[in-house]
PDB file of N, CA and C in Angstrom:
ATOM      1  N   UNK A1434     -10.826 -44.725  23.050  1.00 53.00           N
ATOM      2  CA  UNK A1434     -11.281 -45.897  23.771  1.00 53.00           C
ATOM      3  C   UNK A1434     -12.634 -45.609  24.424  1.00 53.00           C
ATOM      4  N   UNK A1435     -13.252 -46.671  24.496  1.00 63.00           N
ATOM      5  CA  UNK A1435     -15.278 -46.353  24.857  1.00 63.00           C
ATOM      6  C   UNK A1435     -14.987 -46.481  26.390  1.00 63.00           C
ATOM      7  N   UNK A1436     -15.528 -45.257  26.663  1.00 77.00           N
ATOM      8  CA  UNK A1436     -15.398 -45.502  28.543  1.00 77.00           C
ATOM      9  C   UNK A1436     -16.856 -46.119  29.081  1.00 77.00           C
ATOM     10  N   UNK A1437     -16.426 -47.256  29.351  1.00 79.00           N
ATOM     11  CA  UNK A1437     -17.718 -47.992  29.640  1.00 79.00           C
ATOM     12  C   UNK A1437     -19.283 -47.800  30.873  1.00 79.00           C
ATOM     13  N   UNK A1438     -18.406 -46.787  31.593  1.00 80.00           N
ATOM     14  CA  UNK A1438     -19.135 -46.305  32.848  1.00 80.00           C
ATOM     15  C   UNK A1438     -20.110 -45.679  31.811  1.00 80.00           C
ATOM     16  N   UNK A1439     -19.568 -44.464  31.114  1.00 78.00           N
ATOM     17  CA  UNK A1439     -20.959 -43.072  29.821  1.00 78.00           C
ATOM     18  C   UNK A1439     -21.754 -44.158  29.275  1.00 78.00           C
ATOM     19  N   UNK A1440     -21.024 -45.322  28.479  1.00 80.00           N
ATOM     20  CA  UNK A1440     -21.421 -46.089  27.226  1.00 80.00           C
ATOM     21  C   UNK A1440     -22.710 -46.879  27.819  1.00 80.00           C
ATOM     22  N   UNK A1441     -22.693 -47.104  29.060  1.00 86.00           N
ATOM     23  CA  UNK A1441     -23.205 -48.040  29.755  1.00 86.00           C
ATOM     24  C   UNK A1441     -24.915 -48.431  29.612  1.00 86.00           C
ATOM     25  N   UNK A1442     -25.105 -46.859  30.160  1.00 85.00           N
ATOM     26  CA  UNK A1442     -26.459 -46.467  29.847  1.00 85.00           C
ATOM     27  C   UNK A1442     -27.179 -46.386  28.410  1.00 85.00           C
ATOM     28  N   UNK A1443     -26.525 -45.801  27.526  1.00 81.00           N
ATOM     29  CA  UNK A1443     -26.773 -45.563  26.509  1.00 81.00           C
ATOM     30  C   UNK A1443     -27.222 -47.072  25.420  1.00 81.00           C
ATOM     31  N   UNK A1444     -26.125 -48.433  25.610  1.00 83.00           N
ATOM     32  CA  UNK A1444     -26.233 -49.327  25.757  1.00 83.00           C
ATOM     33  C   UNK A1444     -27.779 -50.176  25.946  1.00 83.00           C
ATOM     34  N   UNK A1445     -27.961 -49.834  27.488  1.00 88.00           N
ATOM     35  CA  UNK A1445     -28.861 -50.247  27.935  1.00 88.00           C
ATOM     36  C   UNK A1445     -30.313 -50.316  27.029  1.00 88.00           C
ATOM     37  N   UNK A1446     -29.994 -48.610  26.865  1.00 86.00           N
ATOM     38  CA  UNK A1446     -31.539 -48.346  25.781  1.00 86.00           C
ATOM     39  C   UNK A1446     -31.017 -48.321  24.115  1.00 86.00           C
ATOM     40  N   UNK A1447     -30.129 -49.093  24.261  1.00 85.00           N
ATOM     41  CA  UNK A1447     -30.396 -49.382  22.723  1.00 85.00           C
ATOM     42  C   UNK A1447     -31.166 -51.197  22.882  1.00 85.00           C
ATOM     43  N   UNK A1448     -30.878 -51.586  23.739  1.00 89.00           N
ATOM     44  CA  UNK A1448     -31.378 -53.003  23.519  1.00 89.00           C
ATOM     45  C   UNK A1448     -32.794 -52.899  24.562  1.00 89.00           C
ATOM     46  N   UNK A1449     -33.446 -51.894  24.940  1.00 91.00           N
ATOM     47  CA  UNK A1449     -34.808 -52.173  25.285  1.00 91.00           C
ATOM     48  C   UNK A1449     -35.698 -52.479  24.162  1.00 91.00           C
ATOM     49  N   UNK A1450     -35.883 -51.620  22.755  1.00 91.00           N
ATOM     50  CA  UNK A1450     -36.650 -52.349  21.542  1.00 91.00           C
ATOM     51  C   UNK A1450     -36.468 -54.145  21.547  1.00 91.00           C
ATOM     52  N   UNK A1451     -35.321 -54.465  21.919  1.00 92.00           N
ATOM     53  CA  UNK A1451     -35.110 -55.705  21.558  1.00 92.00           C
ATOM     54  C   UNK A1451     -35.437 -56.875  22.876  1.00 92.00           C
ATOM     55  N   UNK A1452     -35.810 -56.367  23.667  1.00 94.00           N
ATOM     56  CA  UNK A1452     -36.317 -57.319  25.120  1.00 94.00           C
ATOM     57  C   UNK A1452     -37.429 -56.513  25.035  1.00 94.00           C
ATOM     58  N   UNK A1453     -38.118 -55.531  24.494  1.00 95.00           N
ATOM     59  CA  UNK A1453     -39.419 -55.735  24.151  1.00 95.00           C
ATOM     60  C   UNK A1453     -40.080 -56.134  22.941  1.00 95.00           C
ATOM     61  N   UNK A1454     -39.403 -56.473  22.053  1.00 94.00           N
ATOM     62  CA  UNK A1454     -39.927 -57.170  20.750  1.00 94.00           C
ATOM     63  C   UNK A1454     -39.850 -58.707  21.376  1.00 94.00           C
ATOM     64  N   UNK A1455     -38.447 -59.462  21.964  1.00 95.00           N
ATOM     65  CA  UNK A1455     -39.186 -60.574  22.726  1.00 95.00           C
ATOM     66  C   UNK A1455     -39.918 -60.850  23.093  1.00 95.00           C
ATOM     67  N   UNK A1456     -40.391 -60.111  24.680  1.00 97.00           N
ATOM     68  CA  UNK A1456     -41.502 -60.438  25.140  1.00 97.00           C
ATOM     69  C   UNK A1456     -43.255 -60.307  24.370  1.00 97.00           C
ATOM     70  N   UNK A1457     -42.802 -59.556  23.260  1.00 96.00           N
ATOM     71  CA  UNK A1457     -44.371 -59.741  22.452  1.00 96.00           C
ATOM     72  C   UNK A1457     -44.259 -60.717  21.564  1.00 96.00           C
ATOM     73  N   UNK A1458     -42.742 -61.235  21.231  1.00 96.00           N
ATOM     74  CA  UNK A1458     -42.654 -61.585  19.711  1.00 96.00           C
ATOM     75  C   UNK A1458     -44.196 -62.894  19.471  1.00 96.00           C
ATOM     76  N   UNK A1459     -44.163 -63.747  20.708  1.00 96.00           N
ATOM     77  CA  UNK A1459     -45.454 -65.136  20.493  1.00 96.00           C
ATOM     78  C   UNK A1459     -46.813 -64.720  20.389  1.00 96.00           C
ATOM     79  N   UNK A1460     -46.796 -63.351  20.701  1.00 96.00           N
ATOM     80  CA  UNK A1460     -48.028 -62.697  20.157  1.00 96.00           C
ATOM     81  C   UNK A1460     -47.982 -62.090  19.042  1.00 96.00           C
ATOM     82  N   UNK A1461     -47.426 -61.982  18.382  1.00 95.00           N
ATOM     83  CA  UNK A1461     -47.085 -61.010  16.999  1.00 95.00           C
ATOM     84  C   UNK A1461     -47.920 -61.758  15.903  1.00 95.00           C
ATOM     85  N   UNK A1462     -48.663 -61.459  14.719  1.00 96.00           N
ATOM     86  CA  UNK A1462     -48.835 -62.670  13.748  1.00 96.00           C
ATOM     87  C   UNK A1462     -47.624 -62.642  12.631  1.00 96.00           C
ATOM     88  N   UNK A1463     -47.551 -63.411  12.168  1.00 96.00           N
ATOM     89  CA  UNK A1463     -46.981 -63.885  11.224  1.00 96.00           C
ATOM     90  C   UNK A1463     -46.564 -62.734   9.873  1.00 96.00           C
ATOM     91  N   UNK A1464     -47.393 -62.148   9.752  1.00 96.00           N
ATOM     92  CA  UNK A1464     -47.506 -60.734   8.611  1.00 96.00           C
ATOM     93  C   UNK A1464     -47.730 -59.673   9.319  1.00 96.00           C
ATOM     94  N   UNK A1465     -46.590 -58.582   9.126  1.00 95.00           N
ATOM     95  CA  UNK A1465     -46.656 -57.478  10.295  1.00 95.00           C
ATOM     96  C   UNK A1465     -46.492 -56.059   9.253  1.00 95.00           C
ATOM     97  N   UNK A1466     -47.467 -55.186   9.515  1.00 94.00           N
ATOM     98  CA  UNK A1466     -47.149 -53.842   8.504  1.00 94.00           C
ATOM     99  C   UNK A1466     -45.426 -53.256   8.602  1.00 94.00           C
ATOM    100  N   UNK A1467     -45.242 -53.248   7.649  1.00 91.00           N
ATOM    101  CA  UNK A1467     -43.630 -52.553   7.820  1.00 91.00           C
ATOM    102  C   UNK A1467     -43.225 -50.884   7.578  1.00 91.00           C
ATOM    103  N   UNK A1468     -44.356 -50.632   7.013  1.00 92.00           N
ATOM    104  CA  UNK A1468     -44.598 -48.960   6.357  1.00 92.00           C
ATOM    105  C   UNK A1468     -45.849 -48.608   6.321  1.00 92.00           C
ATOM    106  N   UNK A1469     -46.398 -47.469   6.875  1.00 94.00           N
ATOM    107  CA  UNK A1469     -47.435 -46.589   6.249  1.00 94.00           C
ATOM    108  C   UNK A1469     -47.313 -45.103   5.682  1.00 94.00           C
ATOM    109  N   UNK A1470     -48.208 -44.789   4.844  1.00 95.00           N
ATOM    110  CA  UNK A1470     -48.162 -43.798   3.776  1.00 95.00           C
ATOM    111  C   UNK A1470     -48.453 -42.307   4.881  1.00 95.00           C
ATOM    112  N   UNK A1471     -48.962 -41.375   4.331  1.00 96.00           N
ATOM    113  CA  UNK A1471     -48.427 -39.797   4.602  1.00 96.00           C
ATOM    114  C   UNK A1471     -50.182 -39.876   5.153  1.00 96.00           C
ATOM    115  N   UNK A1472     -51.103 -40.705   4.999  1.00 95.00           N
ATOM    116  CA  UNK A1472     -51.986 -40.835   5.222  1.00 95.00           C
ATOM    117  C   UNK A1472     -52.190 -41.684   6.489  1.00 95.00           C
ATOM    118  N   UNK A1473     -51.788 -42.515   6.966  1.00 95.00           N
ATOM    119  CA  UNK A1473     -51.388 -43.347   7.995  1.00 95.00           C
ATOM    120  C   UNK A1473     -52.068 -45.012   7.328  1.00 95.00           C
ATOM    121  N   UNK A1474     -51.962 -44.954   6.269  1.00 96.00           N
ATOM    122  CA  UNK A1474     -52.764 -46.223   6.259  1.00 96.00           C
ATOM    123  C   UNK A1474     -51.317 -47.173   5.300  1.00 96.00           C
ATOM    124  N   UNK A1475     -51.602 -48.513   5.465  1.00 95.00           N
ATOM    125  CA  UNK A1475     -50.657 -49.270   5.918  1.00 95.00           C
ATOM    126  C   UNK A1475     -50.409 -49.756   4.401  1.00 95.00           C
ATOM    127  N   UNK A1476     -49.055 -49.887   3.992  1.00 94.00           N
ATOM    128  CA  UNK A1476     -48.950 -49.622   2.091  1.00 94.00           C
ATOM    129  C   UNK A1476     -47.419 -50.829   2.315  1.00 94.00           C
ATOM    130  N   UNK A1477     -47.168 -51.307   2.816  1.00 94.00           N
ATOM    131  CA  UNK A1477     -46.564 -52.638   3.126  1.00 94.00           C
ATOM    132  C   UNK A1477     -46.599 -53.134   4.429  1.00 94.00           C
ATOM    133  N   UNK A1478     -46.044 -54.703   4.261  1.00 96.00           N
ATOM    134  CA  UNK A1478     -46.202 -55.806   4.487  1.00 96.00           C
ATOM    135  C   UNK A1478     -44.903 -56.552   4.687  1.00 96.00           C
ATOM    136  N   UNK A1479     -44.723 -56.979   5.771  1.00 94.00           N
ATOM    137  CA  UNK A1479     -43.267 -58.016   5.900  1.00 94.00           C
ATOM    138  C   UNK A1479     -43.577 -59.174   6.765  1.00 94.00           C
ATOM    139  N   UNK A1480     -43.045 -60.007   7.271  1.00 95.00           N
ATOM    140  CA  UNK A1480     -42.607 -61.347   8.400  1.00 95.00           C
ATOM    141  C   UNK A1480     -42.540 -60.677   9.491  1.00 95.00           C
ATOM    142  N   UNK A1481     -42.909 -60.898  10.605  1.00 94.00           N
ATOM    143  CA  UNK A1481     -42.068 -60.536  11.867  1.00 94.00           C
ATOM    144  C   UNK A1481     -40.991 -60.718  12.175  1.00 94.00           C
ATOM    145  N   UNK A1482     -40.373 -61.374  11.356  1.00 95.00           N
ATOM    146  CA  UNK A1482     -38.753 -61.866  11.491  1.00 95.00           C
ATOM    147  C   UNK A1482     -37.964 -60.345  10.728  1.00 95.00           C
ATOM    148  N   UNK A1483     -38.583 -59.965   9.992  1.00 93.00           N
ATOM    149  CA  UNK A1483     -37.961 -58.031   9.556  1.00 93.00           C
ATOM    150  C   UNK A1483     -38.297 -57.169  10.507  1.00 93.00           C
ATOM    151  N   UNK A1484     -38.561 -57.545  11.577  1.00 93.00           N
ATOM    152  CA  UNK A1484     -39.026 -56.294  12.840  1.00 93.00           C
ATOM    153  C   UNK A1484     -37.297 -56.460  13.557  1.00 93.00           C
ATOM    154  N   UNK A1485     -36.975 -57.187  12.986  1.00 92.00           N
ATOM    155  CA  UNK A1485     -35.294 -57.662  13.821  1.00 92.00           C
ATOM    156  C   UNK A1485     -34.829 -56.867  13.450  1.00 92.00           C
ATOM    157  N   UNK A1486     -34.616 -57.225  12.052  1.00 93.00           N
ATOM    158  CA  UNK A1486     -33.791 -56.071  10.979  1.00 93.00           C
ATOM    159  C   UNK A1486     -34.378 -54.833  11.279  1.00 93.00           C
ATOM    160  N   UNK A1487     -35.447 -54.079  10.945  1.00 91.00           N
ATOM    161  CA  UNK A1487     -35.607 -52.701  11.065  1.00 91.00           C
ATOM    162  C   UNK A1487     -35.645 -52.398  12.649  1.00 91.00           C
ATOM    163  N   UNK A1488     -35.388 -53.258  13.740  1.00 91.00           N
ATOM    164  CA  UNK A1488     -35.035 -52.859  14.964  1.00 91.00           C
ATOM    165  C   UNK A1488     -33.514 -52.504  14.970  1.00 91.00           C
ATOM    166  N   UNK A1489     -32.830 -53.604  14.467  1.00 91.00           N
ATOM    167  CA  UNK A1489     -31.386 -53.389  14.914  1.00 91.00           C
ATOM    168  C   UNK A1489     -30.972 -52.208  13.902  1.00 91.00           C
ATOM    169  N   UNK A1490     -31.448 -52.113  12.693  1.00 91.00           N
ATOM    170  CA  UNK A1490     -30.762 -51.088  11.942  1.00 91.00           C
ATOM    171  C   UNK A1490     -31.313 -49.607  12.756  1.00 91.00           C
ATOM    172  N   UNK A1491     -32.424 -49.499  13.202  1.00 89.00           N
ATOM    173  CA  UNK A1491     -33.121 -48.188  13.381  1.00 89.00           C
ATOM    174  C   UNK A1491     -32.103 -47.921  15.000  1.00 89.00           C
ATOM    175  N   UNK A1492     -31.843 -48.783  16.094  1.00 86.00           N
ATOM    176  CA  UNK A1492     -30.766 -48.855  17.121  1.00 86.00           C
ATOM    177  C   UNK A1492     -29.350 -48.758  16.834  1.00 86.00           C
ATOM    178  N   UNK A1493     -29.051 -49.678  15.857  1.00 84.00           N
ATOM    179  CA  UNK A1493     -27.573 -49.300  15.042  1.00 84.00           C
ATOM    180  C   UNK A1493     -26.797 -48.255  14.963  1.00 84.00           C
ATOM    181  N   UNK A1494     -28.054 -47.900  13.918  1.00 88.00           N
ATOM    182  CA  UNK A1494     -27.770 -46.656  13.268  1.00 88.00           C
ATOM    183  C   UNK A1494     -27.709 -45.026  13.787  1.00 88.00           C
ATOM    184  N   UNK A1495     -28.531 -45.169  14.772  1.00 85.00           N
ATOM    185  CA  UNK A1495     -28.360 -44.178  15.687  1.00 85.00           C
ATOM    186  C   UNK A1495     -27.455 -44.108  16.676  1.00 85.00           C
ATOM    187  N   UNK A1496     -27.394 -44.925  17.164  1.00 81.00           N
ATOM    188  CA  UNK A1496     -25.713 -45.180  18.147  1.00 81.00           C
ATOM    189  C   UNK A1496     -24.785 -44.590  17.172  1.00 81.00           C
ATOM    190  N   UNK A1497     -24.332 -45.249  16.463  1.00 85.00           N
ATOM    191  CA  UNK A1497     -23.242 -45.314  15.702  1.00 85.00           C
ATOM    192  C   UNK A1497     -23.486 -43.718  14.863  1.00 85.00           C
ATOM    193  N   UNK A1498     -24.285 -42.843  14.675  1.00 85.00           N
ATOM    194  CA  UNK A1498     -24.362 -41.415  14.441  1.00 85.00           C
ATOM    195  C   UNK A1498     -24.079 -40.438  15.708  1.00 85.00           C
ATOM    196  N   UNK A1499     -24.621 -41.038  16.889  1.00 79.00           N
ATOM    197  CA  UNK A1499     -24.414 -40.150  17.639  1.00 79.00           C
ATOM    198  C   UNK A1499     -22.668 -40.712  18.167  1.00 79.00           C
ATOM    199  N   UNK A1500     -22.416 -41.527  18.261  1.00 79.00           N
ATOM    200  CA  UNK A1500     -20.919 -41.799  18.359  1.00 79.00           C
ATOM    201  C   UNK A1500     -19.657 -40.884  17.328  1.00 79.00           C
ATOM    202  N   UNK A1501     -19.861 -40.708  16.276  1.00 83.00           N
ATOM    203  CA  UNK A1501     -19.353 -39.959  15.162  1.00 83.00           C
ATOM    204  C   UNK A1501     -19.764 -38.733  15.384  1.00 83.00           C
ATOM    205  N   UNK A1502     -20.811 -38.190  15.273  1.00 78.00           N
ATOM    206  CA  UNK A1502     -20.947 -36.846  14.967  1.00 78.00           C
ATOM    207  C   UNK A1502     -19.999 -35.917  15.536  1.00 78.00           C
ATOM    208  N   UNK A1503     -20.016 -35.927  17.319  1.00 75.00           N
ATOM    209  CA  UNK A1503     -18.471 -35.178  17.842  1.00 75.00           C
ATOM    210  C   UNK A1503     -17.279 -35.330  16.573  1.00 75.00           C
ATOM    211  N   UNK A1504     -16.929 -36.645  16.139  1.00 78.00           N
ATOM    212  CA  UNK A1504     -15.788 -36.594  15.711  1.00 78.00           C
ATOM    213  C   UNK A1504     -15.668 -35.862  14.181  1.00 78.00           C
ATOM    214  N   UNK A1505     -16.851 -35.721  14.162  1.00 79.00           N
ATOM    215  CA  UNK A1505     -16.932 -34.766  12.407  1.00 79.00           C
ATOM    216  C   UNK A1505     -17.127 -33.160  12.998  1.00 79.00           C
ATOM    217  N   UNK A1506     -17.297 -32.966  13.558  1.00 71.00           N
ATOM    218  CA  UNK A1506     -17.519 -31.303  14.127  1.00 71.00           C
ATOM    219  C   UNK A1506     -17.014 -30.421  13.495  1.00 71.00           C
ATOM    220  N   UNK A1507     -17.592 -29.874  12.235  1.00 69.00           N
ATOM    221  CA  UNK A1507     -16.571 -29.474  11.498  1.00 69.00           C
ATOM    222  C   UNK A1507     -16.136 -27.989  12.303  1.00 69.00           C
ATOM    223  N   UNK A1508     -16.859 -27.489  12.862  1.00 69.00           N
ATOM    224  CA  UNK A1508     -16.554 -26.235  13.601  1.00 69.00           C
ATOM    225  C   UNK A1508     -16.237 -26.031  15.023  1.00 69.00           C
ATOM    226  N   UNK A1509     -16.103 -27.670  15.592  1.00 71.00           N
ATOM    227  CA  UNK A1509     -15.290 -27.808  16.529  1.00 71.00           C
ATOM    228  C   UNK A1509     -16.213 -26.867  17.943  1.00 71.00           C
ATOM    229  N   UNK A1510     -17.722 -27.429  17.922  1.00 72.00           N
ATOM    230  CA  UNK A1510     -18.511 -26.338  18.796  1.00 72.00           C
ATOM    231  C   UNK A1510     -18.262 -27.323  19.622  1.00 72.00           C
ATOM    232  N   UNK A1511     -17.970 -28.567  19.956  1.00 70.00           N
ATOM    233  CA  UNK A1511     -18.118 -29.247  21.083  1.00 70.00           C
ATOM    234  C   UNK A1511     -16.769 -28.938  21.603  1.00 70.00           C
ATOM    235  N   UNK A1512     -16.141 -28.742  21.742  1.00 69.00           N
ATOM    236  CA  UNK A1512     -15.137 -27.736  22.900  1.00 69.00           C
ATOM    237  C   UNK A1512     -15.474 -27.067  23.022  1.00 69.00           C
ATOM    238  N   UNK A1513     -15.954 -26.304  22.417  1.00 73.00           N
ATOM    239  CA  UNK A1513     -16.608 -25.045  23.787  1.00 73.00           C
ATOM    240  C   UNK A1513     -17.389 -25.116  24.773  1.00 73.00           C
ATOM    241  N   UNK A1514     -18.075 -26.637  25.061  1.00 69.00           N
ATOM    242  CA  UNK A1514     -18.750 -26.942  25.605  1.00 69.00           C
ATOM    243  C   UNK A1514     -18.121 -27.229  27.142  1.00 69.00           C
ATOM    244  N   UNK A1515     -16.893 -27.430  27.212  1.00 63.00           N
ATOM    245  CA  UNK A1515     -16.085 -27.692  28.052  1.00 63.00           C
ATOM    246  C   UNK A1515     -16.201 -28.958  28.288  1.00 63.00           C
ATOM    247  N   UNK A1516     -16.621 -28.934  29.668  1.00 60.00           N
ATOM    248  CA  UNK A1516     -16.359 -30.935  30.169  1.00 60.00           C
ATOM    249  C   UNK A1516     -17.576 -31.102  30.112  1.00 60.00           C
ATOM    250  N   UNK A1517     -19.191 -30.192  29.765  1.00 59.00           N
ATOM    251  CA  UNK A1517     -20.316 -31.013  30.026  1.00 59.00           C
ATOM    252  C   UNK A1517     -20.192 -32.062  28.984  1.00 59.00           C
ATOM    253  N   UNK A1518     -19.492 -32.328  27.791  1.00 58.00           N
ATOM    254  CA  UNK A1518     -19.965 -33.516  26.733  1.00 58.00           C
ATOM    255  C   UNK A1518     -18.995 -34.232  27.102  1.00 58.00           C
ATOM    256  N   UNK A1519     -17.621 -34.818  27.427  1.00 57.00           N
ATOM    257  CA  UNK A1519     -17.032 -35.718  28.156  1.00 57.00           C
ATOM    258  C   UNK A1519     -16.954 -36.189  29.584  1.00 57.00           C
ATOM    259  N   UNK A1520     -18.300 -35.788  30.547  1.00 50.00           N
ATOM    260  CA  UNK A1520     -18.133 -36.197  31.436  1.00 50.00           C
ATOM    261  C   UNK A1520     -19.752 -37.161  31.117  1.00 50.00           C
TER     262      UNK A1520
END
């Protein structure tokens, strides 16, 4: 069960990308780079409406890894940790 007091914070900064993509979104234009190359120069192109999507997946996806990973441990190092990782 998610103890909401730990979760709380963590929470918090997953949805700052997303109350700061609001507050810029009426400034944004219309065509927004979505990728650049090993060079830094800009090799696609999307909507600002895909800054949603690659926000929520790039927030998602990391929550939801660091939520799992304890539970895959294959060597079980997070007990040894004692109570610093469950408190």
């Amino acid at each position: 069960m998610m103890n909401l007091k730990r979760e709380l914070p963590l929470i918090i900064i997953v949805l700052i990308p997303f109350i700061y993509l609001g507050y810029i979104w009426s400034a944004l234009p219309e065509t927004v780079p979505t990728h650049w190359n090993y060079k830094g120069e800009i090799d696609d192109w999307g909507s600002k409406n895909s800054l949603i999507l690659i926000t929520f997946l790039l927030s998602a996806v990391t929550y939801i890894l660091f939520t799992i990973i304890p539970l895959i441990d294959p060597k079980k190092r997070i007990q040894t940790m004692g109570n610093k990782y469950h408190n």
